[in-house]
Coordinates of C-alpha atoms in Angstrom, one line a residue:
X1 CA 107.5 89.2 136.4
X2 CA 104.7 90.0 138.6
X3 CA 100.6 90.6 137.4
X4 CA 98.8 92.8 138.5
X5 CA 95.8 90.6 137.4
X6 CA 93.7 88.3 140.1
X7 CA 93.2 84.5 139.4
X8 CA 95.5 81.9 137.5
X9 CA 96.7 83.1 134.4
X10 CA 98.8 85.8 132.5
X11 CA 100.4 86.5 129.6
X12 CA 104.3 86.0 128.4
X13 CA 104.8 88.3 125.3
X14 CA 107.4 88.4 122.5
X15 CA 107.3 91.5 119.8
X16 CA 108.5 92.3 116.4
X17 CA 108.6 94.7 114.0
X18 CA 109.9 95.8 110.6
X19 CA 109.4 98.8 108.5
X20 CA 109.3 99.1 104.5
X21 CA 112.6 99.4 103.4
X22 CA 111.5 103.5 102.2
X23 CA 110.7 104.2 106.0
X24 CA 113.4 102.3 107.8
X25 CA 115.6 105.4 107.7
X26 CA 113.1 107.6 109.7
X27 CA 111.5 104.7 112.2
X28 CA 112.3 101.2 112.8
X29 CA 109.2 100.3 113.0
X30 CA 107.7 102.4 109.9
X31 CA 104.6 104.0 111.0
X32 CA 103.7 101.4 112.3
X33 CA 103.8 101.0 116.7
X34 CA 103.1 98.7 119.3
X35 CA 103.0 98.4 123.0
X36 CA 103.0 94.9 125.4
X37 CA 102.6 94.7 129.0
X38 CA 103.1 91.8 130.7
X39 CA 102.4 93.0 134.2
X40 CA 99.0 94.2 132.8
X41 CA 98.3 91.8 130.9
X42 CA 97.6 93.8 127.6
X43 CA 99.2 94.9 124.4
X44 CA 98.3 96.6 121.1
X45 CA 99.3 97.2 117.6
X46 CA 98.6 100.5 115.4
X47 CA 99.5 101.1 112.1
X48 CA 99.9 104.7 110.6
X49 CA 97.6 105.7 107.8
X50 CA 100.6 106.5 104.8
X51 CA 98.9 108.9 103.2
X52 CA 99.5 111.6 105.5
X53 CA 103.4 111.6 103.4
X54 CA 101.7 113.7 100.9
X55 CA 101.0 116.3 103.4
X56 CA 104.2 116.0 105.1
X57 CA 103.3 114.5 108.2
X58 CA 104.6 111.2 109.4
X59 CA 101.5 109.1 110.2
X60 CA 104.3 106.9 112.8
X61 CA 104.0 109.8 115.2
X62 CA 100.7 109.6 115.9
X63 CA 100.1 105.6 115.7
X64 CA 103.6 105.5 118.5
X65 CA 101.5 108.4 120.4
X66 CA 98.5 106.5 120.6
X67 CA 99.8 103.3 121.4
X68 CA 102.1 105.0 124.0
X69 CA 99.0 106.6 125.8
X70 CA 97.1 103.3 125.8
X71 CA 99.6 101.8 127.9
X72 CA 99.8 104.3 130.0
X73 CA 95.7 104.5 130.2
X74 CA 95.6 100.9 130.8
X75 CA 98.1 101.1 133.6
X76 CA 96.0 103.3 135.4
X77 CA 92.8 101.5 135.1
X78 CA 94.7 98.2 136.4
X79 CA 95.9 100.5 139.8
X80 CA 92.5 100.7 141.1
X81 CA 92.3 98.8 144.0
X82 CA 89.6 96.4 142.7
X83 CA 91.0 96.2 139.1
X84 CA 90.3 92.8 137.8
X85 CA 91.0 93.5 134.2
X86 CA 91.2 96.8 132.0
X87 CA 88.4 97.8 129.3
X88 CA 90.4 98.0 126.7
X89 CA 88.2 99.9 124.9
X90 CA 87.3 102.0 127.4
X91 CA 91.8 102.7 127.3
X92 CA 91.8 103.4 124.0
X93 CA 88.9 106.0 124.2
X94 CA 90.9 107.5 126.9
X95 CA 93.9 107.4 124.9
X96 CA 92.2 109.1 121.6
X97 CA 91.2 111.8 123.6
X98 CA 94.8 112.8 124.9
X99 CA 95.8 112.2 121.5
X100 CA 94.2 114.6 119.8
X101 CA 97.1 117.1 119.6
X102 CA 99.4 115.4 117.6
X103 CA 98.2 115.0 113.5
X104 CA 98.2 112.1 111.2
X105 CA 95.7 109.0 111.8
X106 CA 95.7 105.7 112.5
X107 CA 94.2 102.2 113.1
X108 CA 94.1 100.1 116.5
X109 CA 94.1 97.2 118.4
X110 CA 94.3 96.8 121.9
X111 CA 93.8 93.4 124.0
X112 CA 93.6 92.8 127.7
X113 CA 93.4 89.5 129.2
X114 CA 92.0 89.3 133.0
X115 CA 93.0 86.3 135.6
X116 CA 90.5 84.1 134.6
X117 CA 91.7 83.5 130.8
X118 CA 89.0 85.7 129.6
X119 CA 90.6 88.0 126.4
X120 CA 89.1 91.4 125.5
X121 CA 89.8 93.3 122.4
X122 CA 88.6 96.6 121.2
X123 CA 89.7 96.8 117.4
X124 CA 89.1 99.5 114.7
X125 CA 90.7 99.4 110.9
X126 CA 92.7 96.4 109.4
X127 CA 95.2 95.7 112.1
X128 CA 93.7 92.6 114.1
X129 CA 94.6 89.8 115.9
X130 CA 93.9 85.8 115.5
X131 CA 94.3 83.1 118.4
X132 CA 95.9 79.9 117.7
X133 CA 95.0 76.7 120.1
X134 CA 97.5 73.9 120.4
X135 CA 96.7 70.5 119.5
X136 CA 98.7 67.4 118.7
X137 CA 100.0 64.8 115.3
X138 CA 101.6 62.3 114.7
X139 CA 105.0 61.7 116.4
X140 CA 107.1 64.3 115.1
X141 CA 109.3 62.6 112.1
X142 CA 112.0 64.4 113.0
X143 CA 112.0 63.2 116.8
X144 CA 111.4 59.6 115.8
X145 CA 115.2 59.9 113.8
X146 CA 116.9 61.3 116.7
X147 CA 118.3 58.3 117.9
X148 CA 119.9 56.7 114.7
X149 CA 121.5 59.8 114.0
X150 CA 122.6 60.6 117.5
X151 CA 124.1 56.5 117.5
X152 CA 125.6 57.5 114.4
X153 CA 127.4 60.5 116.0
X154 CA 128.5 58.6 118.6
X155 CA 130.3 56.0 116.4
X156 CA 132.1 58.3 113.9
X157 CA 133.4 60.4 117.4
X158 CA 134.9 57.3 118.3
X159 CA 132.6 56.6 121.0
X160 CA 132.3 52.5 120.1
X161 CA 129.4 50.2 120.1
X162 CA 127.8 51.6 123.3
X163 CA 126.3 54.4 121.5
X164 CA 125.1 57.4 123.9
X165 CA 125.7 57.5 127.5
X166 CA 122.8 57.3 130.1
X167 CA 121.9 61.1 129.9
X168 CA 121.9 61.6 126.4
X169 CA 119.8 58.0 125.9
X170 CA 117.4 59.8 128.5
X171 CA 117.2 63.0 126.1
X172 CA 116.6 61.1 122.9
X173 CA 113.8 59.1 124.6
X174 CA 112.1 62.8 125.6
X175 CA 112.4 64.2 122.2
X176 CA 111.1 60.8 120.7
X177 CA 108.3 61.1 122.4
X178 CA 107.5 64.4 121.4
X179 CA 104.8 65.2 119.3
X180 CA 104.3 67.7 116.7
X181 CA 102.3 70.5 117.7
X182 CA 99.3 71.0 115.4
X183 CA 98.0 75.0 115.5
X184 CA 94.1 75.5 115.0
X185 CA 92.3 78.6 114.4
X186 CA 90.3 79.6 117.4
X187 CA 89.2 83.0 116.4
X188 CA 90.2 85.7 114.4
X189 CA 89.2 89.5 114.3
X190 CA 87.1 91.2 111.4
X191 CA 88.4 94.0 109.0
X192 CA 86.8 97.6 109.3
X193 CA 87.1 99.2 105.8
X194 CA 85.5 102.1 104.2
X195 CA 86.1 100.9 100.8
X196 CA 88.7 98.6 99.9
X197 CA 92.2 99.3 101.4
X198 CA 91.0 102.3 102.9
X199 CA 90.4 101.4 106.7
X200 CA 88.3 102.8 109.7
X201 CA 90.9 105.0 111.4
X202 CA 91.6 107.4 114.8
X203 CA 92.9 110.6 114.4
X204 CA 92.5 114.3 114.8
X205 CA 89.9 115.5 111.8
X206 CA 88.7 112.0 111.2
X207 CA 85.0 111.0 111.1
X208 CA 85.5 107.6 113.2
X209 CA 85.2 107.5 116.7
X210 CA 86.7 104.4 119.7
X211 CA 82.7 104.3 120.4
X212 CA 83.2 102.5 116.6
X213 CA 85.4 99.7 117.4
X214 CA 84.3 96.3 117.2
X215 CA 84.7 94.1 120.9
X216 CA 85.2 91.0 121.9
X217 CA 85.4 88.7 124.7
X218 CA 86.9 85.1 124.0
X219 CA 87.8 82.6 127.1
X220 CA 91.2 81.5 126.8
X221 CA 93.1 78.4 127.8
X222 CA 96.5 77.6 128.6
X223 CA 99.0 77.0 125.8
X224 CA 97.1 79.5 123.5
X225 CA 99.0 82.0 121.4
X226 CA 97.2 84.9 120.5
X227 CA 99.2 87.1 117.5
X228 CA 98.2 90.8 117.2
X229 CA 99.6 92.0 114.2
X230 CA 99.2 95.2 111.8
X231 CA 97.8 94.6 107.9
X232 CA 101.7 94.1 107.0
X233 CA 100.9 90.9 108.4
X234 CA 97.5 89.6 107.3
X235 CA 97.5 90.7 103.7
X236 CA 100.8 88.9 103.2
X237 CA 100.0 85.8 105.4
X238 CA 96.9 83.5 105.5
X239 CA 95.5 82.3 108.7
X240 CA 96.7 78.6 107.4
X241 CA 100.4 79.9 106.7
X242 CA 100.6 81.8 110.5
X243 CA 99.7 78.0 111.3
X244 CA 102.0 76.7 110.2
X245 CA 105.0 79.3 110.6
X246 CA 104.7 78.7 114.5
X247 CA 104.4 74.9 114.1
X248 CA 107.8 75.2 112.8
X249 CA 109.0 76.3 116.2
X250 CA 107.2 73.8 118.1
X251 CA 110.2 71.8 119.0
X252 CA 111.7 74.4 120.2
X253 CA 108.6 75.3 122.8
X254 CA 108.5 71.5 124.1
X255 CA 112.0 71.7 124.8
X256 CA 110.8 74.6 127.3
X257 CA 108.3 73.1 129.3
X258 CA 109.1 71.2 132.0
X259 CA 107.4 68.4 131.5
X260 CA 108.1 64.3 132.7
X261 CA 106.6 63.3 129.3
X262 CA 108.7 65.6 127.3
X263 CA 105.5 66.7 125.2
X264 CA 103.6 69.3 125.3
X265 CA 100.1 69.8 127.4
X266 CA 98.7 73.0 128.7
X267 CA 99.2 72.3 132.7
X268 CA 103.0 72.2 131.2
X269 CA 103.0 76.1 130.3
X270 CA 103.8 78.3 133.1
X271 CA 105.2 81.7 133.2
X272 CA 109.5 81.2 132.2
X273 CA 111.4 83.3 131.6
X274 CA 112.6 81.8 128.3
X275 CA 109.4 81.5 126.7
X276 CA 109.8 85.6 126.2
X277 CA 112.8 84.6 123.7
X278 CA 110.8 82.5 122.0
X279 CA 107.7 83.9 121.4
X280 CA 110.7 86.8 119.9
X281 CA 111.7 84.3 117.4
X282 CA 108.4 83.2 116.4
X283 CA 107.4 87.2 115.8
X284 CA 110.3 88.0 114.3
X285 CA 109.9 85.0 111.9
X286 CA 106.1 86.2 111.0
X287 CA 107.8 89.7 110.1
X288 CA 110.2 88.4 108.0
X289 CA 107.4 86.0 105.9
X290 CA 105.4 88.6 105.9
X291 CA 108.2 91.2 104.1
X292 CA 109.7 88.7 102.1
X293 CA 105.8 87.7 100.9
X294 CA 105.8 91.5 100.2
X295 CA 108.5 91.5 98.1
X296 CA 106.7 88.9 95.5
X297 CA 105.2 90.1 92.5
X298 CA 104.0 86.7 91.2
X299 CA 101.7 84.3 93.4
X300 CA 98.2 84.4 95.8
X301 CA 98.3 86.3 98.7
X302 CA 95.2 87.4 100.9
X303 CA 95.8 91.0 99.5
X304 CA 96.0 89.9 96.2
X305 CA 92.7 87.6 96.6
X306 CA 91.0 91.0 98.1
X307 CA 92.0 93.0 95.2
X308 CA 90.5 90.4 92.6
X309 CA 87.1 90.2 95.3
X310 CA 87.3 94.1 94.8
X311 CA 87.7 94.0 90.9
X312 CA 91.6 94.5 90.4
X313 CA 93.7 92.3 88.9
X314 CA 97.3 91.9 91.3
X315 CA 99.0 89.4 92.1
X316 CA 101.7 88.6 94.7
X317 CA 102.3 90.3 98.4
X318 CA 102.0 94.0 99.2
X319 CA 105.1 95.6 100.7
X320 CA 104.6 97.3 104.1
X321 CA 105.7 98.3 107.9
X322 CA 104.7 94.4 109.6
X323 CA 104.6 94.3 113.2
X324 CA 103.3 91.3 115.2
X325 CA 103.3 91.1 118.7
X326 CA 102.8 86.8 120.1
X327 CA 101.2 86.4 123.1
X328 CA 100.9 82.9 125.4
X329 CA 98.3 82.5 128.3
X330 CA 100.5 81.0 130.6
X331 CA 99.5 79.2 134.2
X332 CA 100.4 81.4 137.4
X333 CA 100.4 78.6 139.7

């Protein structure tokens, strides 16, 4: 993959999405859409405003519309010659405008990232995004019983006393001294609502305007994970939760990173080619929390603590399109 961004780092991106099981049959995504661009260093989520179905309009058409125009918009602010980063605001104004022609309404989010590690973010509605820094644990449990169960493999394969051979002594050593990846909440994007669960939205007819969206500009390191993801996502799943959901696959990541140490640092985490897959699997794992969460009619979920805030009583998730797209600044050199 080559950037088109100046200075050290870039982006690796993994995406997912799912649509409630009523809307699967027109969309896989729902009306929900995304875009990623790794070249460019920028991605988005939009999320269809339903209630266009009582008018017999799918609200999808214009959230993949917008999302495919702010692509295309950032694209063509990264060609100028001097392009350091693209206003992703200043794309999804652009965007709006071309948009216009197709009905239905939507929120967005859009996010560029420039060489130096510096993240932007224009963001209207209640799609957002929340960045995740890596830290460290303990020694990871699990690593530290690798090598009794390996020596235990050995014997009942008829191995003998000797155990494992050189190379696999070498590997239980690197996972032993692996250490669980512990994920902190850097930042995290506020909610633009109306009223409760009616969000700021673009569309054709609609009262709010890009000029509306709340920016942001947050310096980035290497190693973080930044998850963009539509309200599928964040009414289902607490920050804590989308914590600890990619913790899960932190074994996984240090196995990636070639490292002498076998643990994880942020030098460690360049652009590779597998680290697309995984940040897939770690998407595609939010998505499916996040619609199984949905499902629930019994327990505390952040939509259910937002309706009791708002003076309803509910309890358990609320069943939606979920799309998440997982995002790790990675080191050029």
């Amino acid at each position: 993959m080559s950037f088109r961004t100046h200075g050290h780092c870039g982006l690796v991106l993994g995406a997912k999405a799912k649509a409630h099981p009523r809307k699967a049959e027109k969309h896989d995504h729902g009306e929900d859409a995304f875009f990623v661009s790794e070249s460019d260093a920028a991605f988005g989520v939009a999320d269809g405003v339903s209630q266009w179905a009582d008018y017999n309009i799918d609200a999808g058409e214009y959230s993949r519309k917008l999302m495919e125009l702010c692509a295309e918009e950032v694209a063509d602010l990264m060609s100028a010659e001097d392009a350091r980063f693209a206003d992703p605001k200043r794309a999804l104004e652009k965007a709006y405008r071309r948009s216009l022609s197709v009905m239905g309404s939507s929120t967005a989010c859009v996010l560029t990232m420039d060489g130096e590690g510096m993240l932007r973010a224009a963001n209207l509605g209640d799609s957002g995004f929340i960045v995740l820094r890596p830290g460290f644990t303990r020694e990871s449990h699990h690593a530290s019983r690798l090598q009794p169960i390996a020596m235990s493999l050995n014997a009942n394969a008829g191995l003998g006393p000797a155990g494992p051979n050189a190379s696999q002594q070498e590997a239980i050593k690197k996972k032993r001294r692996a250490r669980e990846i512990q994920w902190d909440v850097m930042y995290r994007s506020q909610e633009m609502q109306k009223y409760f669960n009616c969000p700021d939205q673009l569309g054709p007819g609609c009262p709010d305007k890009p000029s509306r969206a709340e920016t942001y500009e947050l310096p980035l390191e290497t190693g973080d994970i930044i998850l963009a993801a539509t309200d599928g996502v964040f009414d289902n799943i607490s920050d804590a939760n989308l914590c600890v959901l990619v913790k899960r696959f932190s074994l996984e990541l240090q196995s990636l990173l070639p490292t002498d140490q076998g643990a994880f640092s942020a030098a460690s985490v360049k652009h590779d080619a597998e680290l697309r897959p995984w940040l897939h699997s770690v998407a595609d794992r939010i998505c499916q929390e996040a619609h199984l969460v949905g499902m629930n009619t019994t327990g505390i979920t952040p939509f259910s603590e937002q309706c009791r805030n708002a003076g309803y009583l509910f309890e358990g998730g609320k069943l939606d399109d979920v799309t998440v797209v997982a995002a790790m600044v990675v080191s050029k050199e």
